PDB file of C-alpha atoms in Angstrom:
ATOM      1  CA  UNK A 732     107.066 125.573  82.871  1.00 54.00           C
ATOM      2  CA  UNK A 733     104.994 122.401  82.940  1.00 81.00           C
ATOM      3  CA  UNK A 734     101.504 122.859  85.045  1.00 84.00           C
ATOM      4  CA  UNK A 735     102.214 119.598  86.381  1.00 77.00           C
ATOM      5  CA  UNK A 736     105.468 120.459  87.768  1.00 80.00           C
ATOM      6  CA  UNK A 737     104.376 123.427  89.466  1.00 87.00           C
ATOM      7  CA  UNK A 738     101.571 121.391  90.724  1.00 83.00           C
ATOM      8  CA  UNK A 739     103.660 118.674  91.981  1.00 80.00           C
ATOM      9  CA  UNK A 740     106.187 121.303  93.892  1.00 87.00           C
ATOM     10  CA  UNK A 741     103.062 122.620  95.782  1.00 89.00           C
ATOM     11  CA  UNK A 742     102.009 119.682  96.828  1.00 84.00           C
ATOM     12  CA  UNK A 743     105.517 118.668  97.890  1.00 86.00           C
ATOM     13  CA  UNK A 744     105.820 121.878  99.981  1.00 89.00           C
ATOM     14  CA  UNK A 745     102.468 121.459 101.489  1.00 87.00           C
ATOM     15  CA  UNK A 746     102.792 117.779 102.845  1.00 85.00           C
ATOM     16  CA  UNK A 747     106.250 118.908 103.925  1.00 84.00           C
ATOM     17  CA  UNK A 748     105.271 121.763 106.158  1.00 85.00           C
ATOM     18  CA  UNK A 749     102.097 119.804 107.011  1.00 85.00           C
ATOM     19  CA  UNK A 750     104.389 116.920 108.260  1.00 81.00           C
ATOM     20  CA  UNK A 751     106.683 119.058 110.003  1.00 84.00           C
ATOM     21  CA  UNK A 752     104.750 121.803 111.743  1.00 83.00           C
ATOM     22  CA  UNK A 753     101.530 119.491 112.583  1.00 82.00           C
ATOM     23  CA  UNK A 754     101.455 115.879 111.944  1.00 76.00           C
ATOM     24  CA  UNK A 755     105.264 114.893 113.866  1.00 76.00           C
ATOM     25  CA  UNK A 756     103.263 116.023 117.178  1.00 78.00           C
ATOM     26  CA  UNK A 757     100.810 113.723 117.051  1.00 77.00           C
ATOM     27  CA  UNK A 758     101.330 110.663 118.265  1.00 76.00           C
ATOM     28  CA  UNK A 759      98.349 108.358 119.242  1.00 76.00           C
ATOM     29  CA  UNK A 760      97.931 106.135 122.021  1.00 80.00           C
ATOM     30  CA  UNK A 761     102.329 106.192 122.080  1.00 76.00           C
ATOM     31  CA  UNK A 762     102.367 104.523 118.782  1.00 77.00           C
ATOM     32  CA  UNK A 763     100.560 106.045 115.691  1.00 81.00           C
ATOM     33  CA  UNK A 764     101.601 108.976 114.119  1.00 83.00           C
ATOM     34  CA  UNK A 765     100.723 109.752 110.825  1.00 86.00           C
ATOM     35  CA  UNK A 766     103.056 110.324 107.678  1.00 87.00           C
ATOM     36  CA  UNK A 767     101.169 111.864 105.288  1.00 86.00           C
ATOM     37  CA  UNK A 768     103.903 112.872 103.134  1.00 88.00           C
ATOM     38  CA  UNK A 769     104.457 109.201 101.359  1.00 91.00           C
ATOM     39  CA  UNK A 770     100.932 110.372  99.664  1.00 89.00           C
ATOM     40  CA  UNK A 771     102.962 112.563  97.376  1.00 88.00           C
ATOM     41  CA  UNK A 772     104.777 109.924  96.085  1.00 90.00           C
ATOM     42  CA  UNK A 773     101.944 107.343  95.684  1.00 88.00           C
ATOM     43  CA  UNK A 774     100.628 110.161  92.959  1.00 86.00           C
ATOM     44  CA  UNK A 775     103.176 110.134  90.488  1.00 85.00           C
ATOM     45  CA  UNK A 776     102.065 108.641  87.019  1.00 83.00           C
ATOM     46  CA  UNK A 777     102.524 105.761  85.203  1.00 81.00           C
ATOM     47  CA  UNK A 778     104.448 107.299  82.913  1.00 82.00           C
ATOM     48  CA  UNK A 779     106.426 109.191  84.676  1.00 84.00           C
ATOM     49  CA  UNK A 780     110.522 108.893  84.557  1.00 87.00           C
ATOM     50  CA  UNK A 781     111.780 106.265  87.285  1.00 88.00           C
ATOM     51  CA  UNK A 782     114.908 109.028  88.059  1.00 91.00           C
ATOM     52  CA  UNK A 783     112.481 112.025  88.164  1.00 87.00           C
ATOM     53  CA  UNK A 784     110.330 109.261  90.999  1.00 88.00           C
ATOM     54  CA  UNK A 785     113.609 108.370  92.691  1.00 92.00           C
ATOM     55  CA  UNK A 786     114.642 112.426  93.130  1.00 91.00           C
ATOM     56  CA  UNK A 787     111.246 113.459  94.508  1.00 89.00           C
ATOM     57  CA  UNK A 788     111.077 110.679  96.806  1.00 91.00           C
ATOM     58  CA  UNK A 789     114.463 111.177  98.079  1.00 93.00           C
ATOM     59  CA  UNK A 790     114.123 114.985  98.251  1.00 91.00           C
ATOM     60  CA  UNK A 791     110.942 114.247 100.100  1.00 89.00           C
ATOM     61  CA  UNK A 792     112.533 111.932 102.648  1.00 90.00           C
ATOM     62  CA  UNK A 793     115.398 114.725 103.217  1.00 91.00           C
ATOM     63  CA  UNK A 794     113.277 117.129 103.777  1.00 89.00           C
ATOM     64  CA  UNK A 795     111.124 115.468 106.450  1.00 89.00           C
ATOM     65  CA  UNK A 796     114.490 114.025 107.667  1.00 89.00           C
ATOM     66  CA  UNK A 797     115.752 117.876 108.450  1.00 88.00           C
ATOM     67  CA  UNK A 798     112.555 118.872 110.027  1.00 86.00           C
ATOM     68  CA  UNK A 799     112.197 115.660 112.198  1.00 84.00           C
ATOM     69  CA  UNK A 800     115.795 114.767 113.362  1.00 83.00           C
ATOM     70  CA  UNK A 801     115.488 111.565 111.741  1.00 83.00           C
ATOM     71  CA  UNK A 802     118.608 111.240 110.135  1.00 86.00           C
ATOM     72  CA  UNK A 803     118.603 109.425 106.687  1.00 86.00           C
ATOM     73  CA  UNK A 804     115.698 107.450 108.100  1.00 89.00           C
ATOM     74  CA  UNK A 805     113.012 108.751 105.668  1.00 88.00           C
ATOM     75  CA  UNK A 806     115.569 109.247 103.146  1.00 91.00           C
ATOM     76  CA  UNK A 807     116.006 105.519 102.580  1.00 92.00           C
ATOM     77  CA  UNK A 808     112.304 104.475 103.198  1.00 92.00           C
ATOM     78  CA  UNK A 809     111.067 107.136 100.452  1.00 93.00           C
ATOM     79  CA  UNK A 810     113.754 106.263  98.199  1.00 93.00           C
ATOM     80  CA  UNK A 811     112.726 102.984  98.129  1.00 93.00           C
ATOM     81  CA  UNK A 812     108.902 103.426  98.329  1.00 92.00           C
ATOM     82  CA  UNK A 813     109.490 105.772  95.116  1.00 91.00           C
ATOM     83  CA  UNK A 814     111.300 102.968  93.307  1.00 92.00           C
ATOM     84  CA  UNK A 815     108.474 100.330  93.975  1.00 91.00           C
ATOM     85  CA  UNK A 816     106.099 102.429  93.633  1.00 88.00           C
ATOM     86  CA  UNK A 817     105.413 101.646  89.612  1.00 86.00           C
ATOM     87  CA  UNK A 818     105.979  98.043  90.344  1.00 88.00           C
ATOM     88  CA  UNK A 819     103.511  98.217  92.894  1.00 88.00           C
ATOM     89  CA  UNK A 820     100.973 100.220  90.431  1.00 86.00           C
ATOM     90  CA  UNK A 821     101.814  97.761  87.822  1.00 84.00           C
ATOM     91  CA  UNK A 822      99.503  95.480  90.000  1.00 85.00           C
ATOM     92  CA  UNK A 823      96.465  97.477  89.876  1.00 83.00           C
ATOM     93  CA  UNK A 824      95.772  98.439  86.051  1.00 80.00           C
ATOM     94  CA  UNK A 825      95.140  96.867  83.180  1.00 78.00           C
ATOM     95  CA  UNK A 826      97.800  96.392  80.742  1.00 76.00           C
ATOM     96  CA  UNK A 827      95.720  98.624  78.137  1.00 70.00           C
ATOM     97  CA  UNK A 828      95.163 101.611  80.445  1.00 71.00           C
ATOM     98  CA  UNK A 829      96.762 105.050  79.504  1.00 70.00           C
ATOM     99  CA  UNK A 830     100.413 106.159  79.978  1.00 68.00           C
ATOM    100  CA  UNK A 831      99.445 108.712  81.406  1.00 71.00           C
ATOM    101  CA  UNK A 832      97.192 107.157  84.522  1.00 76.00           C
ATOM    102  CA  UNK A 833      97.331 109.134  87.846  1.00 79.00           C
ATOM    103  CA  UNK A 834      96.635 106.339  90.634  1.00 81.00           C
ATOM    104  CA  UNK A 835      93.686 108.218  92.047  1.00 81.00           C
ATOM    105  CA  UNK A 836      90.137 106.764  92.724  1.00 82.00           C
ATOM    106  CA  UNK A 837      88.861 107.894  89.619  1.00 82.00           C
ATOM    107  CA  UNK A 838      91.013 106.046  87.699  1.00 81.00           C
ATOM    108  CA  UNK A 839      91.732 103.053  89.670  1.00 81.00           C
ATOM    109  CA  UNK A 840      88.550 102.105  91.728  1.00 83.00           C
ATOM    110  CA  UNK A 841      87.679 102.694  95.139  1.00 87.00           C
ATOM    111  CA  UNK A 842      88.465  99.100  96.588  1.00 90.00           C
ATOM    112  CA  UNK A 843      91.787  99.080  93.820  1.00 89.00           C
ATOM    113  CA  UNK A 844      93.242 102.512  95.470  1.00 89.00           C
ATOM    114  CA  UNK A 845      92.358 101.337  99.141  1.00 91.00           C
ATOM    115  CA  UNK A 846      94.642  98.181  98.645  1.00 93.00           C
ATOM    116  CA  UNK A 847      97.436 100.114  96.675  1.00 91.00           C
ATOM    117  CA  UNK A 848      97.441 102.204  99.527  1.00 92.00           C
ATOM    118  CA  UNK A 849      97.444  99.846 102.324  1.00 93.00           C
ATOM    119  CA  UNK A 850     100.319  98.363 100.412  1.00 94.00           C
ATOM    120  CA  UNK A 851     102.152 101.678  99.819  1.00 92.00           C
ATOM    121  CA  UNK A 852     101.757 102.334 103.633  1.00 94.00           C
ATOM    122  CA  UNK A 853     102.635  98.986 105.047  1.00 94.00           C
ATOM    123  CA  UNK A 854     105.765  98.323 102.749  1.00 93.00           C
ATOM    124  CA  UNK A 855     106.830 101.964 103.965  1.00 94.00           C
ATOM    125  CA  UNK A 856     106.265 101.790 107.432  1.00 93.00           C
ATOM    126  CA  UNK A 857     107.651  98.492 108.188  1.00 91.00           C
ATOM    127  CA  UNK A 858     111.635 100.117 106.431  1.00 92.00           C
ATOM    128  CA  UNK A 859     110.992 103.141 108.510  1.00 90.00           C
ATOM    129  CA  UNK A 860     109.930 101.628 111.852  1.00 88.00           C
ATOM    130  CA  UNK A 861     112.743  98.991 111.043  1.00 88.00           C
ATOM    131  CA  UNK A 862     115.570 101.407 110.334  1.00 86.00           C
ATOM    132  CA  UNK A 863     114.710 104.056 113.581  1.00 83.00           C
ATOM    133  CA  UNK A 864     114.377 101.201 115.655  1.00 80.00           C
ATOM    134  CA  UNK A 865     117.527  98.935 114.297  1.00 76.00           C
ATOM    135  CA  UNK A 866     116.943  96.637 116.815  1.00 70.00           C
ATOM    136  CA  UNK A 867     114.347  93.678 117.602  1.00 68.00           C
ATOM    137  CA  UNK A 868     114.597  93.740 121.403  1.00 76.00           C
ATOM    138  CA  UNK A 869     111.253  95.913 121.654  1.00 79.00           C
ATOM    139  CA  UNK A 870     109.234  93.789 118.787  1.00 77.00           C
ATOM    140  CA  UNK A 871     106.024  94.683 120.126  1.00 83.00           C
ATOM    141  CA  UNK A 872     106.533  98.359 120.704  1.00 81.00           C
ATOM    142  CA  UNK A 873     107.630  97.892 117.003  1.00 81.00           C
ATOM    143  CA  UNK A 874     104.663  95.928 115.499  1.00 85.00           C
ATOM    144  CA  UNK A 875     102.454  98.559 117.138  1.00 86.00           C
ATOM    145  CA  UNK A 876     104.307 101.246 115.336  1.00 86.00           C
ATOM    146  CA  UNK A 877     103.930  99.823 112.014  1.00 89.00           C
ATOM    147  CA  UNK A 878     100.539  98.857 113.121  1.00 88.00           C
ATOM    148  CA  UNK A 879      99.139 102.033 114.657  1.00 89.00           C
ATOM    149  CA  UNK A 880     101.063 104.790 112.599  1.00 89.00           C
ATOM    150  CA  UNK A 881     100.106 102.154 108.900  1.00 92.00           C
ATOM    151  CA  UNK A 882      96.197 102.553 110.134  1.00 91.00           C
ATOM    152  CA  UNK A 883      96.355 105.932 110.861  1.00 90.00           C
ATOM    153  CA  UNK A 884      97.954 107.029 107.475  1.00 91.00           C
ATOM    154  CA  UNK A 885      96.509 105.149 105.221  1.00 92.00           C
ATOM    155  CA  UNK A 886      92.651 106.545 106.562  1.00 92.00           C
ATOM    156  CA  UNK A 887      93.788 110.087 106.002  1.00 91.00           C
ATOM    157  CA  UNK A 888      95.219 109.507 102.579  1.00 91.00           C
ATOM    158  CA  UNK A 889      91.510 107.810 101.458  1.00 91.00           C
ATOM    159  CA  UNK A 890      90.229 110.794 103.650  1.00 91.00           C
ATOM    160  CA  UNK A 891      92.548 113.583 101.172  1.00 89.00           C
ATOM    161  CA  UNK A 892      91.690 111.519  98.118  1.00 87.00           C
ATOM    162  CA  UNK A 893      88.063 111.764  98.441  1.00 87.00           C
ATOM    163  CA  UNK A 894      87.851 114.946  99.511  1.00 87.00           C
ATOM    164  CA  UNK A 895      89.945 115.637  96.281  1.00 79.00           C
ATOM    165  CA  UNK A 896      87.797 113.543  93.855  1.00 72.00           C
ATOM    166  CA  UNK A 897      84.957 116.016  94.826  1.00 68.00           C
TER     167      UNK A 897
END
């Protein structure tokens, strides 16, 4: 078996149970709560097959669909984060970089990985808040959502990411 497989199961299973058993009880001033688990699919290479993306990223949304009653809700937003998410890194390297690139700071840049993941995050959060909500009568409890929960996010995945780089 692949090392990278194994290595992308683990960290699958970790930001799953970390979702589930710790980070869906926080919620922040009534309005932030962070979802860590889109990290997992912001990682997946250049290279690597759009179907294999589209299966983790729905798996992933299942998953943190079962364990937080959301029904289909995460489902839909990871599916879709996981197929722009090459587009999306398209706009960050250079056309001569590697196959092979991992979107980490190493390889991208500080200020580049910062903005991919704002982007990641926002594009994310606004399908998610959008779908739970399914309604525009409580905009502003909505725009704080996106808002509070985007923030909140995308500082822990630069928080992970440099505590990984080290």
């Amino acid at each position: 078996m692949n090392i990278e497989i194994i290595k992308h199961f683990l960290t699958f299973i970790i930001l799953c149970l970390a979702q589930a058993l710790v980070l869906n009880h926080i919620n922040l001033f009534g309005c932030a709560t962070p979802l860590l688990y889109i990290y997992f699919i912001m990682l997946f290479r250049h290279d690597y097959p759009r179907w294999g993306t589209l299966l983790w990223s729905f798996f992933t949304g299942l998953c943190i669909d079962i364990f937080s009653n959301t029904p289909g809700v995460a489902a839909a937003s990871t599916t879709l984060l996981g197929l722009l998410q090459p587009y999306i890194l398209n706009l960050f390297i250079q056309r001569d970089s590697p196959d092979d690139l991992k979107p980490e700071i190493k390889s991208l840049g500080m200020t580049k990985f910062i903005y991919y993941t704002i982007i990641c995050v926002l594009i994310y959060n606004i399908l998610f808040f959008t779908i739970e909500s399914f309604n525009f009568f409580n905009w502003l409890q909505w725009l704080k959502n996106i808002g509070g929960s985007s923030v909140l996010t995308a500082i822990l995945i630069i928080v992970i990411e440099n505590v990984r780089k080290r």
